[in-house]
Coordinates of C-alpha atoms in Angstrom, one line a residue:
M431 CA -58.7 -80.4 -76.1
V432 CA -57.4 -81.7 -79.6
M433 CA -54.4 -79.2 -79.2
K434 CA -53.7 -80.7 -75.9
I435 CA -54.2 -84.3 -77.6
V436 CA -51.6 -83.3 -80.8
S437 CA -49.2 -81.3 -77.7
Y438 CA -49.1 -85.0 -75.8
I439 CA -47.7 -87.1 -79.0
K440 CA -45.2 -84.7 -80.1
K441 CA -44.2 -85.2 -76.4
W442 CA -44.2 -88.6 -76.9
M443 CA -42.8 -89.0 -80.1
G444 CA -39.8 -86.1 -78.7
M445 CA -38.8 -88.8 -76.4
S446 CA -35.8 -91.7 -77.1
L447 CA -37.7 -94.9 -78.6
V448 CA -35.9 -96.8 -76.4
V449 CA -37.6 -95.1 -73.4
R450 CA -41.0 -95.4 -74.6
I451 CA -40.3 -99.2 -75.3
L452 CA -39.5 -99.2 -71.2
I453 CA -42.3 -97.5 -70.7
G454 CA -44.6 -99.9 -72.4
L455 CA -42.8 -102.5 -70.7
V456 CA -43.5 -101.6 -67.4
I457 CA -47.2 -101.0 -68.4
G458 CA -47.2 -104.1 -69.7
V459 CA -46.1 -105.7 -66.9
V460 CA -48.6 -103.8 -64.5
L461 CA -51.3 -105.1 -66.6
G462 CA -50.2 -108.3 -66.8
L463 CA -50.2 -108.9 -62.5
L464 CA -53.2 -106.3 -62.3
C465 CA -55.2 -107.2 -65.0
P466 CA -54.5 -110.5 -66.7
Q467 CA -58.2 -110.7 -67.7
W468 CA -57.8 -108.0 -70.3
T469 CA -56.8 -110.3 -72.9
A470 CA -57.0 -107.7 -76.0
I471 CA -54.0 -106.1 -74.8
G472 CA -51.9 -109.1 -75.7
I473 CA -53.0 -108.6 -79.6
L474 CA -51.2 -105.6 -79.5
G475 CA -48.1 -107.5 -79.4
K476 CA -49.1 -110.2 -81.8
V477 CA -50.0 -107.2 -84.6
F478 CA -46.6 -105.5 -84.2
V479 CA -44.6 -108.9 -84.4
S480 CA -46.9 -109.8 -87.5
A481 CA -46.0 -106.0 -89.3
L482 CA -42.7 -106.4 -88.6
K483 CA -42.6 -110.0 -90.2
S484 CA -44.7 -109.3 -93.5
I485 CA -42.7 -106.0 -93.9
A486 CA -39.3 -107.8 -93.0
P487 CA -38.8 -110.3 -96.2
V488 CA -39.8 -107.2 -99.0
L489 CA -37.1 -104.9 -96.8
V490 CA -34.2 -107.5 -97.5
A491 CA -35.2 -108.0 -101.1
V492 CA -35.2 -104.6 -102.2
L493 CA -32.2 -103.1 -100.3
V494 CA -29.9 -105.8 -101.0
A495 CA -31.1 -105.7 -104.8
A496 CA -30.7 -101.9 -104.8
S497 CA -27.5 -101.9 -102.7
I498 CA -25.7 -104.8 -105.0
A499 CA -26.6 -102.6 -108.0
K500 CA -25.0 -99.0 -107.1
A501 CA -22.5 -100.7 -105.3
K502 CA -19.1 -99.2 -106.3
G503 CA -16.5 -102.0 -105.1
G504 CA -14.3 -102.4 -102.2
L505 CA -17.0 -104.4 -99.8
G506 CA -15.6 -107.5 -100.1
K507 CA -13.4 -107.2 -97.6
R508 CA -15.6 -106.3 -95.2
F509 CA -18.1 -109.3 -95.9
R510 CA -15.1 -111.5 -95.5
T511 CA -14.2 -109.9 -91.8
V512 CA -18.2 -110.2 -90.6
I513 CA -18.5 -113.5 -91.7
T514 CA -15.4 -114.4 -90.2
L515 CA -16.9 -112.6 -87.1
Y516 CA -20.4 -114.3 -87.0
L517 CA -19.0 -117.7 -87.3
F518 CA -15.8 -117.2 -85.3
S519 CA -18.4 -115.8 -82.0
T520 CA -20.7 -118.9 -82.5
F521 CA -17.6 -121.3 -82.4
M522 CA -16.6 -119.6 -79.1
A523 CA -20.2 -119.4 -77.9
A524 CA -20.3 -123.5 -78.1
L525 CA -17.0 -123.4 -76.4
V526 CA -18.2 -120.8 -73.6
A527 CA -21.2 -123.5 -73.0
V528 CA -18.9 -126.8 -72.7
V529 CA -17.1 -124.7 -69.9
G530 CA -20.2 -123.8 -68.4
S531 CA -21.6 -127.6 -68.8
F532 CA -18.2 -128.9 -67.2
L533 CA -17.8 -126.2 -64.7
F534 CA -22.0 -126.5 -63.5
P535 CA -23.1 -130.4 -64.5
V536 CA -26.8 -130.3 -64.9
T537 CA -29.2 -133.0 -65.1
M538 CA -32.8 -132.7 -66.1
T539 CA -35.8 -135.0 -65.3
M540 CA -37.6 -136.0 -68.7
K541 CA -41.1 -137.2 -68.7
E542 CA -42.5 -136.9 -72.3
S543 CA -41.5 -136.4 -75.8
A544 CA -42.0 -133.2 -78.1
S545 CA -43.5 -132.8 -81.1
G546 CA -41.7 -131.8 -84.5
E547 CA -39.4 -133.8 -86.7
A548 CA -35.8 -133.2 -85.5
P549 CA -32.8 -133.6 -88.3
G550 CA -30.8 -136.7 -88.9
G551 CA -27.4 -135.4 -89.0
L552 CA -25.6 -132.5 -90.7
D553 CA -25.9 -133.4 -94.2
E554 CA -29.7 -133.3 -93.3
V555 CA -29.4 -130.3 -92.3
F556 CA -27.3 -128.9 -95.3
T557 CA -29.3 -130.1 -97.4
H558 CA -32.1 -128.4 -96.4
L559 CA -30.3 -124.8 -96.6
L560 CA -29.0 -125.4 -100.1
T561 CA -32.5 -126.2 -101.4
N562 CA -33.7 -123.3 -99.5
I563 CA -31.0 -121.0 -101.2
V564 CA -32.9 -122.0 -104.6
T565 CA -36.3 -121.6 -103.6
N566 CA -38.7 -119.7 -105.9
P567 CA -38.0 -115.8 -105.5
L568 CA -41.7 -115.2 -104.5
Q569 CA -42.3 -118.2 -102.3
S570 CA -38.8 -116.9 -100.5
I571 CA -40.4 -113.8 -99.9
T572 CA -43.5 -115.3 -99.0
A573 CA -42.6 -117.7 -96.6
A574 CA -39.7 -115.6 -95.0
N575 CA -36.9 -117.7 -96.3
Y576 CA -34.2 -115.1 -95.7
I577 CA -31.3 -117.6 -96.9
G578 CA -33.3 -117.6 -100.4
I579 CA -34.1 -114.0 -100.3
L580 CA -30.6 -113.5 -100.4
F581 CA -29.5 -115.2 -103.2
W582 CA -32.5 -113.9 -105.1
A583 CA -31.3 -110.5 -104.2
I584 CA -27.5 -110.7 -105.0
V585 CA -28.5 -112.5 -108.5
I586 CA -31.0 -109.8 -109.5
G587 CA -28.9 -107.1 -108.2
L588 CA -25.8 -108.1 -110.2
A589 CA -28.0 -108.3 -113.3
L590 CA -29.5 -104.7 -112.6
K591 CA -25.8 -103.6 -112.2
L592 CA -24.8 -105.6 -115.7
R593 CA -27.6 -104.8 -117.7
A594 CA -30.0 -101.8 -116.1
S595 CA -30.1 -98.4 -116.8
Q596 CA -28.6 -95.7 -114.2
H597 CA -32.9 -94.5 -114.3
T598 CA -33.9 -97.9 -113.7
I599 CA -31.4 -98.7 -111.1
Q600 CA -32.5 -95.0 -109.6
V601 CA -36.0 -96.5 -109.6
V602 CA -35.0 -99.4 -107.4
S603 CA -32.9 -97.5 -105.4
D604 CA -36.1 -94.9 -104.8
F605 CA -38.2 -97.8 -103.8
S606 CA -36.0 -99.1 -101.6
D607 CA -36.4 -95.8 -99.4
V608 CA -39.9 -96.1 -99.6
I609 CA -39.9 -99.4 -98.1
S610 CA -37.5 -98.6 -95.2
Q611 CA -39.3 -95.5 -94.6
T612 CA -42.4 -97.9 -94.0
V613 CA -40.5 -99.6 -91.6
T614 CA -39.3 -96.8 -89.5
W615 CA -43.4 -95.8 -89.2
V616 CA -43.6 -99.7 -88.0
I617 CA -40.9 -99.6 -85.6
Q618 CA -42.7 -96.4 -83.8
F619 CA -45.3 -98.2 -82.5
A620 CA -42.7 -100.8 -80.8
P621 CA -43.6 -99.5 -77.5
F622 CA -47.2 -101.0 -77.4
G623 CA -46.2 -104.1 -79.2
I624 CA -43.7 -104.6 -76.7
M625 CA -46.4 -103.7 -74.2
G626 CA -49.0 -106.2 -75.7
L627 CA -46.1 -109.2 -75.9
V628 CA -44.9 -108.3 -72.1
F629 CA -48.5 -108.3 -71.0
G630 CA -49.1 -111.8 -72.3
S631 CA -46.1 -113.4 -71.0
V632 CA -46.6 -112.3 -67.5
S633 CA -50.2 -113.1 -67.5
E634 CA -50.3 -116.4 -69.1
S635 CA -46.7 -117.8 -67.9
G636 CA -46.2 -118.7 -64.1
L637 CA -42.9 -119.3 -62.3
E638 CA -43.2 -123.0 -62.4
I639 CA -40.3 -123.2 -64.7
F640 CA -37.7 -121.6 -62.2
S641 CA -38.5 -123.8 -60.0
D642 CA -38.6 -127.0 -61.8
Y643 CA -35.6 -126.3 -64.5
G644 CA -34.0 -123.3 -62.6
K645 CA -30.5 -124.7 -62.4
L646 CA -30.6 -125.5 -66.5
L647 CA -32.1 -122.3 -67.2
L648 CA -29.5 -120.4 -65.2
L649 CA -26.7 -122.2 -67.1
L650 CA -28.5 -121.5 -70.3
V651 CA -29.2 -118.0 -69.5
G652 CA -25.5 -117.5 -67.8
C653 CA -23.3 -118.7 -70.9
M654 CA -25.2 -116.4 -73.0
L655 CA -24.3 -113.5 -70.4
F656 CA -21.5 -114.0 -70.6
T657 CA -20.7 -114.4 -74.1
S658 CA -22.9 -111.3 -74.7
I659 CA -21.0 -109.0 -72.2
I660 CA -17.7 -110.2 -72.0
L661 CA -16.8 -113.0 -75.1
N662 CA -18.5 -110.5 -77.7
P663 CA -16.7 -107.5 -76.3
L664 CA -13.4 -108.8 -76.3
I665 CA -13.6 -109.9 -80.2
V666 CA -14.9 -106.6 -80.7
A667 CA -12.1 -104.7 -79.2
F668 CA -9.5 -107.2 -80.5
F669 CA -10.5 -105.8 -84.0
L670 CA -11.4 -102.1 -83.2
R671 CA -8.4 -101.3 -80.8
H672 CA -10.9 -99.5 -78.4
N673 CA -13.4 -99.9 -75.4
P674 CA -16.3 -102.0 -77.3
Y675 CA -18.7 -101.2 -74.5
P676 CA -20.2 -98.2 -75.9
L677 CA -21.2 -99.8 -79.0
V678 CA -22.0 -103.2 -77.0
W679 CA -24.7 -101.5 -74.7
Q680 CA -26.2 -99.6 -77.6
C681 CA -26.6 -103.1 -79.8
L682 CA -28.0 -104.5 -76.7
K683 CA -30.5 -101.6 -75.7
E684 CA -31.9 -100.8 -79.2
S685 CA -31.8 -104.3 -80.6
G686 CA -31.5 -107.0 -78.1
L687 CA -33.9 -105.5 -76.0
N688 CA -36.8 -105.5 -78.7
A689 CA -35.6 -108.9 -80.1
F690 CA -36.2 -110.6 -76.3
F691 CA -39.5 -109.3 -75.9
T692 CA -40.6 -110.4 -80.1
R693 CA -38.3 -113.6 -79.8
S694 CA -38.2 -113.4 -83.6
S695 CA -34.8 -112.4 -85.3
A696 CA -36.7 -112.1 -88.5
A697 CA -38.8 -109.6 -87.1
N698 CA -36.0 -108.0 -86.1
I699 CA -34.1 -107.3 -88.9
P700 CA -36.1 -103.9 -89.5
V701 CA -35.1 -102.6 -86.5
N702 CA -31.6 -103.3 -86.7
M703 CA -31.3 -101.9 -90.3
D704 CA -32.6 -99.1 -88.8
L705 CA -30.2 -98.7 -85.8
C706 CA -27.3 -99.5 -88.4
R707 CA -28.5 -96.3 -90.3
R708 CA -28.5 -94.3 -87.0
L709 CA -24.8 -95.6 -86.4
G710 CA -23.8 -94.2 -89.3
L711 CA -22.9 -97.3 -91.5
D712 CA -22.9 -98.0 -95.2
P713 CA -26.6 -99.1 -96.5
N714 CA -24.6 -100.9 -99.6
F715 CA -23.2 -103.2 -96.6
Y716 CA -25.5 -103.8 -93.8
S717 CA -28.2 -104.5 -96.0
V718 CA -26.7 -107.8 -96.7
S719 CA -24.9 -108.6 -93.4
I720 CA -28.1 -108.4 -91.3
P721 CA -30.1 -110.7 -93.3
L722 CA -26.7 -112.4 -93.5
G723 CA -26.2 -112.8 -89.8
S724 CA -30.0 -113.8 -89.3
T725 CA -29.0 -116.6 -90.9
I726 CA -25.6 -117.6 -89.7
N727 CA -25.0 -115.8 -86.6
M728 CA -26.4 -118.0 -84.1
S729 CA -24.3 -118.0 -81.2
G730 CA -27.6 -118.4 -78.8
A731 CA -28.3 -121.4 -80.9
A732 CA -24.6 -123.0 -80.5
V733 CA -24.9 -122.3 -76.5
T734 CA -28.6 -123.9 -76.5
I735 CA -27.7 -126.9 -78.2
T736 CA -24.5 -127.8 -76.5
V737 CA -25.7 -127.2 -72.9
L738 CA -28.7 -128.9 -73.8
S739 CA -26.9 -131.8 -75.0
L740 CA -24.5 -132.2 -72.6
A741 CA -27.3 -131.9 -70.2
V742 CA -28.9 -135.3 -71.8
A743 CA -25.1 -136.8 -71.6
H744 CA -24.9 -136.0 -68.0
T745 CA -28.3 -137.1 -67.2
V746 CA -28.1 -140.4 -68.9
G747 CA -24.4 -141.3 -67.4
I748 CA -22.2 -140.7 -70.1
E749 CA -19.0 -139.5 -69.4
V750 CA -17.7 -136.9 -71.8
T751 CA -14.0 -136.2 -72.7
F752 CA -12.8 -132.5 -73.2
L753 CA -12.2 -133.4 -76.8
S754 CA -15.4 -135.3 -77.4
A755 CA -17.0 -131.8 -76.1
L756 CA -14.9 -129.8 -78.4
F757 CA -16.1 -131.8 -81.1
L758 CA -19.3 -131.3 -79.8
S759 CA -19.0 -127.4 -80.2
L760 CA -17.9 -127.5 -83.9
I761 CA -21.2 -129.5 -84.6
A762 CA -22.9 -127.2 -82.9
T763 CA -21.7 -124.1 -84.5
L764 CA -22.5 -125.8 -88.0
G765 CA -25.8 -127.1 -86.9
A766 CA -26.6 -123.3 -85.5
C767 CA -25.9 -121.9 -88.5
G768 CA -28.5 -124.0 -90.5
A769 CA -30.9 -123.7 -87.7
S770 CA -34.8 -123.2 -88.6
G771 CA -35.7 -119.2 -87.9
V772 CA -39.1 -120.6 -86.4
A773 CA -39.1 -120.2 -82.7
G774 CA -37.7 -123.6 -81.0
G775 CA -35.3 -124.0 -84.4
S776 CA -32.3 -125.0 -82.6
L777 CA -33.9 -127.3 -80.0
L778 CA -34.9 -129.8 -82.7
L779 CA -31.3 -129.8 -83.3
V780 CA -30.6 -131.2 -79.9
P781 CA -31.1 -134.8 -81.1
M782 CA -28.7 -134.3 -84.0
A783 CA -26.0 -133.4 -81.5
C784 CA -26.6 -135.8 -79.3
S785 CA -26.2 -138.5 -81.8
F786 CA -22.5 -137.8 -81.7
F787 CA -22.5 -139.3 -78.2
G788 CA -24.8 -142.5 -78.8
I789 CA -27.9 -141.1 -77.5
S790 CA -31.2 -142.2 -79.1
P791 CA -33.7 -139.5 -80.4
D792 CA -36.3 -140.8 -78.1
V793 CA -34.0 -139.8 -75.0
A794 CA -32.8 -136.8 -76.6
M795 CA -36.7 -135.7 -78.1
Q796 CA -37.4 -135.3 -74.1
A797 CA -34.6 -132.8 -73.8
V798 CA -36.4 -130.9 -76.5
A799 CA -39.4 -130.9 -74.5
V800 CA -37.9 -129.4 -71.8
G801 CA -36.4 -126.8 -73.9
F802 CA -40.0 -126.0 -74.9
I803 CA -41.0 -125.7 -71.4
I804 CA -38.2 -123.3 -70.6
G805 CA -38.9 -121.5 -73.7
V806 CA -40.4 -118.2 -73.0
V807 CA -36.9 -117.5 -71.3
Q808 CA -34.5 -119.1 -73.2
D809 CA -35.5 -118.5 -76.1
S810 CA -35.8 -114.8 -75.6
V811 CA -32.1 -114.2 -74.6
E812 CA -31.3 -116.6 -77.4
T813 CA -33.1 -114.2 -79.9
A814 CA -31.5 -111.0 -78.1
L815 CA -28.1 -112.6 -78.3
N816 CA -28.4 -113.5 -81.7
S817 CA -30.1 -110.1 -83.0
S818 CA -28.0 -107.9 -80.9
S819 CA -24.4 -109.2 -82.0
D820 CA -25.5 -109.0 -85.9
V821 CA -25.2 -105.3 -85.4
L822 CA -22.2 -105.4 -83.4
F823 CA -20.3 -107.7 -85.5
T824 CA -21.4 -105.5 -88.9
A825 CA -20.2 -102.2 -87.2
T826 CA -17.0 -104.2 -86.2
A827 CA -16.3 -104.8 -89.4
E828 CA -17.0 -101.4 -91.0
R829 CA -15.1 -100.1 -88.3
S830 CA -12.3 -102.0 -88.6
E831 CA -11.7 -101.5 -91.9
R832 CA -11.6 -97.6 -91.2
V833 CA -8.8 -98.0 -88.2
R834 CA -6.9 -100.2 -91.0
K835 CA -7.0 -97.1 -93.7
R836 CA -6.1 -94.7 -90.4
P837 CA -2.7 -92.9 -91.5
R838 CA -0.4 -93.8 -88.7
L839 CA 1.8 -91.1 -87.1
P840 CA 5.6 -90.6 -87.7
E841 CA 7.7 -92.0 -85.3

């Protein structure tokens, strides 16, 4: 009996992780439909997400410090490229949302306000961002404040590089390997975590959101899908000069799928780093670019801010010119980079964007309430787009450098 169980476990572990996740997904849907009263199954999802969120800040802090300490140079151009890709793709996603909102204008029924304090303007967003950078390093790790973790990890990494012995650097490097192995073990439980998350969504969420807010949801999801399968591949193709879709599909399949169900870019950082490792990327590069992307690579958030702001404008009868919509795209891009990492963080920036059309915060916060209603789908797709493109553009930045270094054939 024991031998049979061991044999089954080996067969299970021998399958691709994606296949195992899909199996967990199907089982979660079936159980959610047939046995919604089995609420204990949903605990598996909460435990999995909690485990990822707990280990991710430690992983980022240690990996970044070790990578900076060991770095031999030559990474500067890659970082410039990946930051350019992050910001450009976020701005273009906002433009996609503008075009979509002009082609398919939607209005919404606004009945109630949402709870939560929206920032008053970009200055408040970036003041908060800059304050978070210099937060106490231990507090940053505890609160999963990734911009603060990145800052202090880079500073400590540089200090190690300048002052520490090779033995000390090797100890830090070994510790980062230990944390990475721990993350690998946690990720192996993804099929059970996804099963629990899907079960919870299916058993708790009805279909009302599709009937009451279907047009708005279709516009949001449509803009995000266009960004992920049309816009981003075009950007990657421009940099790499070859078919981008094998890389795009792999990122969506192995990063986006997990992010869709966890609805947390922070929880997906370990998954993304593991995918970068399997893609053969430089750990000194991706250990910084991936957590950085989870902070400033926010195409999905830019789409959400733009679509909801224009929907409010259409609802209250404000005529939006293309020039003002273009300015809104810039505002959405900058705001998205400073969006809070919590669920619904991008929604709380909608009142700030609406203020540029002279829309009162009370009216705009009603749109935030609508956003939370459809958030079970909107936030899932947004996170999948944001997180999968972190890996996509990290791989693009590194591989584009290889393309530039490739010797040209004589004519």
